[in-house]
Short mmCIF file of C-alpha atoms in Angstrom, two decimals:
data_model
loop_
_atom_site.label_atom_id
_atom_site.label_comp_id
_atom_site.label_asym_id
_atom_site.label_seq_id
_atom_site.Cartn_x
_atom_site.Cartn_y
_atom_site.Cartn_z
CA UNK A 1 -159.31 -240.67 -42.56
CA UNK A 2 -160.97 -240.39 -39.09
CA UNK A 3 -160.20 -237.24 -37.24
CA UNK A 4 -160.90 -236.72 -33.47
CA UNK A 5 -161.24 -233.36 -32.03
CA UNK A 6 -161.34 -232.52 -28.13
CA UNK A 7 -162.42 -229.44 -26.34
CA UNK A 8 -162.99 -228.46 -22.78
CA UNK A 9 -161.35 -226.87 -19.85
CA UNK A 10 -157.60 -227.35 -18.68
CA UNK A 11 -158.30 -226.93 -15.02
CA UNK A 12 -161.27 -228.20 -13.07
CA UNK A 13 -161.55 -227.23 -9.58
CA UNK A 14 -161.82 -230.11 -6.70
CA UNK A 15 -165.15 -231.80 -5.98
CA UNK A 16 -166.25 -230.12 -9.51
CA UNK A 17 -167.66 -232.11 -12.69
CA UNK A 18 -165.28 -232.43 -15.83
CA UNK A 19 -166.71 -231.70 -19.35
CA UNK A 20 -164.97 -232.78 -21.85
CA UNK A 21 -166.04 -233.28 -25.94
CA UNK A 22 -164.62 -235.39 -28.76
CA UNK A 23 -166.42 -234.60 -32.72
CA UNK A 24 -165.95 -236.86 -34.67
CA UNK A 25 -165.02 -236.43 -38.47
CA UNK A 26 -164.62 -239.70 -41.09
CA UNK A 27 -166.91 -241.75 -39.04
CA UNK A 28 -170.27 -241.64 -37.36
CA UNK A 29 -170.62 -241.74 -33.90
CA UNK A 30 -173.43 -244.29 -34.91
CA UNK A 31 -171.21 -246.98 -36.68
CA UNK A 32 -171.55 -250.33 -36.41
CA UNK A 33 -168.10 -251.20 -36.01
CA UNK A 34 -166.53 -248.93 -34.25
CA UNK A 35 -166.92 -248.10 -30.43
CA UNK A 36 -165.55 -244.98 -29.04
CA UNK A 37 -163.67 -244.58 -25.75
CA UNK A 38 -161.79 -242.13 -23.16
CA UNK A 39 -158.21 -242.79 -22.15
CA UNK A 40 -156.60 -240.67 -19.25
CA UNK A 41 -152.67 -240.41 -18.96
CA UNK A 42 -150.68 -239.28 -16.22
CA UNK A 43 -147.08 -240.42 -14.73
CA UNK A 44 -148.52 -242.06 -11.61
CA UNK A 45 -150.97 -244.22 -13.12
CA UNK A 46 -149.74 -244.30 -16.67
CA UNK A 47 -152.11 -245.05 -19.47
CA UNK A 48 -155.64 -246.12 -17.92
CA UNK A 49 -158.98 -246.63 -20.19
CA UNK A 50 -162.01 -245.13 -18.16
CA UNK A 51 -165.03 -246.48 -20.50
CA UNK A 52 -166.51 -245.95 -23.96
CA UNK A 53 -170.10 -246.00 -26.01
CA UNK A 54 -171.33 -247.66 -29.10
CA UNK A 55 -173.79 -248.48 -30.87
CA UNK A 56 -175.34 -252.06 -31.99
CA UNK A 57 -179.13 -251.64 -32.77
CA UNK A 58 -179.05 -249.86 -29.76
CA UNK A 59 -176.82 -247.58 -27.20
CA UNK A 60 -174.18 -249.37 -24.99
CA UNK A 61 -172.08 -247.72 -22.32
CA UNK A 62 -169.41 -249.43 -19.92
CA UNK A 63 -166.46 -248.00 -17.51
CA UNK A 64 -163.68 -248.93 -15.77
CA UNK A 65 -164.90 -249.95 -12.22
CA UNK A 66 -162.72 -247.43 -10.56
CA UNK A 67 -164.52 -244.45 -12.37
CA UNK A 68 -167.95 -246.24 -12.71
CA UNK A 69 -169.84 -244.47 -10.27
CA UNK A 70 -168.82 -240.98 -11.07
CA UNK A 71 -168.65 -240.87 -14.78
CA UNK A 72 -170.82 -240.87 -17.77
CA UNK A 73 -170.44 -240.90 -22.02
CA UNK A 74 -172.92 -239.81 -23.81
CA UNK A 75 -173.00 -239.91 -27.34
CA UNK A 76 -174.58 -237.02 -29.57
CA UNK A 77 -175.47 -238.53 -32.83
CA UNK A 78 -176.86 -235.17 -34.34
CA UNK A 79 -173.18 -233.36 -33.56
CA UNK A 80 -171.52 -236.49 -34.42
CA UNK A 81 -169.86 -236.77 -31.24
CA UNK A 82 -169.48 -237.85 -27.91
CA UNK A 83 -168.57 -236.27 -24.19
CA UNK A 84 -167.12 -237.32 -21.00
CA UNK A 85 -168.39 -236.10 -17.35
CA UNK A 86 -166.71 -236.83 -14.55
CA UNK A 87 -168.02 -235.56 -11.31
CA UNK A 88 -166.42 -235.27 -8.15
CA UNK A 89 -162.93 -234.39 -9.45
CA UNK A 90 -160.04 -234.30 -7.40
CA UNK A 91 -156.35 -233.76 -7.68
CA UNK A 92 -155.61 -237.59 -8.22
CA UNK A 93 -157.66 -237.13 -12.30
CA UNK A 94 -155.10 -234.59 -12.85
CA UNK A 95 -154.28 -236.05 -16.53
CA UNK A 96 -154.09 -235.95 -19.85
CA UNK A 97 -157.69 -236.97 -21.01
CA UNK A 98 -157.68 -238.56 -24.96
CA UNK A 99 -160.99 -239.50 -26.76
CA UNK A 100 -160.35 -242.59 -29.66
CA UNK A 101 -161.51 -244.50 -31.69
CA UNK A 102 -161.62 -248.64 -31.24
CA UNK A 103 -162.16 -250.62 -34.37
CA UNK A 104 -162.46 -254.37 -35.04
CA UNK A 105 -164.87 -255.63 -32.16
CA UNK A 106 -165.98 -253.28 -29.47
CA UNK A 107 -163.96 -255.33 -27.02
CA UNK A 108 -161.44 -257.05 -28.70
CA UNK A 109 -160.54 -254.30 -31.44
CA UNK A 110 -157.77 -251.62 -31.30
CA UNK A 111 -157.20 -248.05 -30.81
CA UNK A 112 -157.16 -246.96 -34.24
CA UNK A 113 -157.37 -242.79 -33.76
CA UNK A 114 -156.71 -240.89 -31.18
CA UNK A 115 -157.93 -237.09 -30.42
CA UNK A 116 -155.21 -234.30 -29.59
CA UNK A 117 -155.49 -234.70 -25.66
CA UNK A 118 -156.30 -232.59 -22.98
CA UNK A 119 -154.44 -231.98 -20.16
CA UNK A 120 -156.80 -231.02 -17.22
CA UNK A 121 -155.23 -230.16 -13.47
CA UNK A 122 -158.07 -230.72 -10.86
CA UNK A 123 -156.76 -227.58 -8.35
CA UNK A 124 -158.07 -224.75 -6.62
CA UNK B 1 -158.98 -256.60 -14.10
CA UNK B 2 -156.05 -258.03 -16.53
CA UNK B 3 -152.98 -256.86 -15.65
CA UNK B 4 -150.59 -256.47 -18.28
CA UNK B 5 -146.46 -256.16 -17.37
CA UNK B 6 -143.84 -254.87 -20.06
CA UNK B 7 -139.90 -255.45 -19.47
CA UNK B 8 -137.75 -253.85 -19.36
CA UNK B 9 -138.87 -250.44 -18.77
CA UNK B 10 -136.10 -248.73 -20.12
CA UNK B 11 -133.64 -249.24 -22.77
CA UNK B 12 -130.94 -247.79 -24.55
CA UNK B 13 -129.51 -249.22 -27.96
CA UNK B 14 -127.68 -247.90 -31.39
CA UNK B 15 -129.43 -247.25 -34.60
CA UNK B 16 -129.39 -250.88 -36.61
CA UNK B 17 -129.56 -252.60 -33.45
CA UNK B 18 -132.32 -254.97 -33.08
CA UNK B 19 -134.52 -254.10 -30.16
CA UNK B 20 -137.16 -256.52 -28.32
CA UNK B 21 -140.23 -255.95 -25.98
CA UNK B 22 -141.97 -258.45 -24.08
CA UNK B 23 -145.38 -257.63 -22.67
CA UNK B 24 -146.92 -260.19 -19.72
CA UNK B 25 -150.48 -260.69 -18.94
CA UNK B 26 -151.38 -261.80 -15.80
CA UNK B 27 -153.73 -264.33 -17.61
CA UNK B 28 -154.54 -265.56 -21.25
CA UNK B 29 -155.76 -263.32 -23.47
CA UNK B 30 -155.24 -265.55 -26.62
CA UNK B 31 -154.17 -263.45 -29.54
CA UNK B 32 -155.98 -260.16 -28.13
CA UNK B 33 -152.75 -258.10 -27.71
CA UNK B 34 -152.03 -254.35 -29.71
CA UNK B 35 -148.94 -252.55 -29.27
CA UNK B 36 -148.37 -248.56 -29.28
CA UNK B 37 -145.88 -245.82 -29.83
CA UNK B 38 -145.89 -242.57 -28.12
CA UNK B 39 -143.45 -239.94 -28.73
CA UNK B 40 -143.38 -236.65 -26.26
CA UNK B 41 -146.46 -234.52 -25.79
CA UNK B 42 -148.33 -236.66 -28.50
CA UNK B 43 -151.26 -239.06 -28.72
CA UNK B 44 -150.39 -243.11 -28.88
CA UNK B 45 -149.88 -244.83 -31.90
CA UNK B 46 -150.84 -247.86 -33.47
CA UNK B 47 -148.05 -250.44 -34.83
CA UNK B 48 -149.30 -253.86 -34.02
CA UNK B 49 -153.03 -255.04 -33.51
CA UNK B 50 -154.03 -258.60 -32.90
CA UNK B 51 -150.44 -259.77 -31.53
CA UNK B 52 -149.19 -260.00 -35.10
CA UNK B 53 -150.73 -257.71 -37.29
CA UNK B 54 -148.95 -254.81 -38.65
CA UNK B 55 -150.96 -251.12 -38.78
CA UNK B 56 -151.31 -249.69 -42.40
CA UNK B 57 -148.50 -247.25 -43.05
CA UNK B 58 -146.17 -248.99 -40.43
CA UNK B 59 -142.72 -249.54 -41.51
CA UNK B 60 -142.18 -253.51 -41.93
CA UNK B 61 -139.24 -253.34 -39.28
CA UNK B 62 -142.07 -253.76 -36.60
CA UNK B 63 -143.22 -257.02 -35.79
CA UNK B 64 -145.07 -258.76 -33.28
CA UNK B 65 -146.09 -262.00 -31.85
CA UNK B 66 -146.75 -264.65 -28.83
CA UNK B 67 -150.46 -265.81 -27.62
CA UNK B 68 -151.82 -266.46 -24.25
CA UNK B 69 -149.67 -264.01 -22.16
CA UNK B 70 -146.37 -263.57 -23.35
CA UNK B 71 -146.36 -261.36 -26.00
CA UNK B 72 -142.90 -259.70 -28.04
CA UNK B 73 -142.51 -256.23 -29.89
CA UNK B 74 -139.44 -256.44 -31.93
CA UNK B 75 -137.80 -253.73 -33.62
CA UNK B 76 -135.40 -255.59 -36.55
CA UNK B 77 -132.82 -252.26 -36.51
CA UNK B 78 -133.36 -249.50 -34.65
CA UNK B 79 -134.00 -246.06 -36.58
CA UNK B 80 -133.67 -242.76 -34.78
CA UNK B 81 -137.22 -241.74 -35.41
CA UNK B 82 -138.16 -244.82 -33.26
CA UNK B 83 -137.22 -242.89 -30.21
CA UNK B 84 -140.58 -242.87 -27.68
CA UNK B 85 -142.68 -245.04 -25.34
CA UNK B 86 -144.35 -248.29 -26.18
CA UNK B 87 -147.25 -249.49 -24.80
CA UNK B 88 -149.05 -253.17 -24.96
CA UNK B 89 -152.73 -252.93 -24.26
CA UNK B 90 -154.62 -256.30 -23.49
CA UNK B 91 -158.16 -255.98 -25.60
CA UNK B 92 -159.62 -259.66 -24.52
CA UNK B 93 -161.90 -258.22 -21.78
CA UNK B 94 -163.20 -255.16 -20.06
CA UNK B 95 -161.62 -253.12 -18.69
CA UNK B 96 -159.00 -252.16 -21.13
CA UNK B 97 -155.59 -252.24 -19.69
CA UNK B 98 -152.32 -251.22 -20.87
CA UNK B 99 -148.90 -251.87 -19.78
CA UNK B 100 -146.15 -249.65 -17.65
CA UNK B 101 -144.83 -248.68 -20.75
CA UNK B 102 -140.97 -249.27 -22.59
CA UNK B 103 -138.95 -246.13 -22.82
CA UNK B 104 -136.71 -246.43 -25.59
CA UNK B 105 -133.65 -244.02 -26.28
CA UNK B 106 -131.23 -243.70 -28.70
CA UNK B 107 -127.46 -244.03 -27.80
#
């Protein structure tokens, strides 16, 4: 049974970077068949994917275009997990962050687990 | 980017009632469709992946189908634990995209 655990801070302040961390338990951060992604939440924008890594002989990262030039995942395969940053923060990424899990293709698999979210307020 | 549209947004039915979802994408994504359940202050949850298949552990009164981009959630009688938010999520290309969302309450 995979297991997803977040950490990181609950308020950010504007034009600051978010750190956020997802370890991984049940699966390796290295798998073959799994790829493994951040998900924001909030009532404006609803649920919106931001990007994810994984691994096929070597290290892939992608993002969602609106958060592409700001954001990075990086995975940390002797921790077994992987982190989110997110520089210039401002009070529109006030969310609920989620790290999971995608299973059965990188890109046309599901969201299989899900971490405990995080609800971070970008505010001074 | 896909954009994927759920109706209706709200709805309100008794317990046994049988309960439907459509998700619309604003172009084919074959069979690439998974649906979710979200209940207050909690993480989504898988039900459906692949348009049709049903999630280990999910009870068999969940079913889904359609291809190309009209997609159903159907709910075959209503329990009260079914209470929550469902969410279709497109997984045919990158970005990832998810629909509004279908609030459903329990009369």
């Amino acid at each position: 049974q995979v297991q997803l655990q977040q950490s990181g801070p609950g308020l950010v302040k504007p034009s600051q970077t978010l750190s956020l961390t997802c370890v991984i338990s049940g699966d390796s951060v290295s798998s073959n068949s799994a790829a493994w992604n951040w998900v924001r939440q909030s009532p404006s924008r609803g649920l919106e994917w931001l990007g994810r890594t994984f691994y096929r002989s070597k290290w892939y990262s992608d993002y969602d275009p609106s958060v592409k030039s700001r954001m990075t995942i990086t995975p940390d395969t002797s921790k077994n997990q992987f982190s989110l940053q997110m520089n210039s923060m401002t009070p529109e990424d006030t969310a609920v962050y989620f790290c999971a899990r995608v299973i059965g293709g990188y890109t046309s698999g599901w969201f299989d687990s899900w971490g405990q979210g995080t609800l971070v307020t970008v505010s001074s | 980017d896909i954009q994927m549209t759920q109706s209706p947004s709200s709805l309100s039915a008794s317990v046994g009632d049988r309960v439907t979802i459509t998700c619309r994408a604003s172009r084919s994504i074959s069979g690439y469709l998974n649906w979710y359940q979200q209940r207050p202050g909690k993480a989504p949850h898988l039900l459906i992946y692949t348009s049709f298949n049903l999630q280990s552990g999910v009870p068999s009164r969940f079913s889904g189908g359609g291809s190309g981009t009209y997609f159903t959630l159907t709910i075959s009688s209503l329990q009260p634990e079914d209470l929550g938010t469902y969410y279709c999520q497109q997984s045919y290309s990158a970005p990832l995209t998810f629909g509004g969302g279908t609030k459903v309450e329990i009369k």
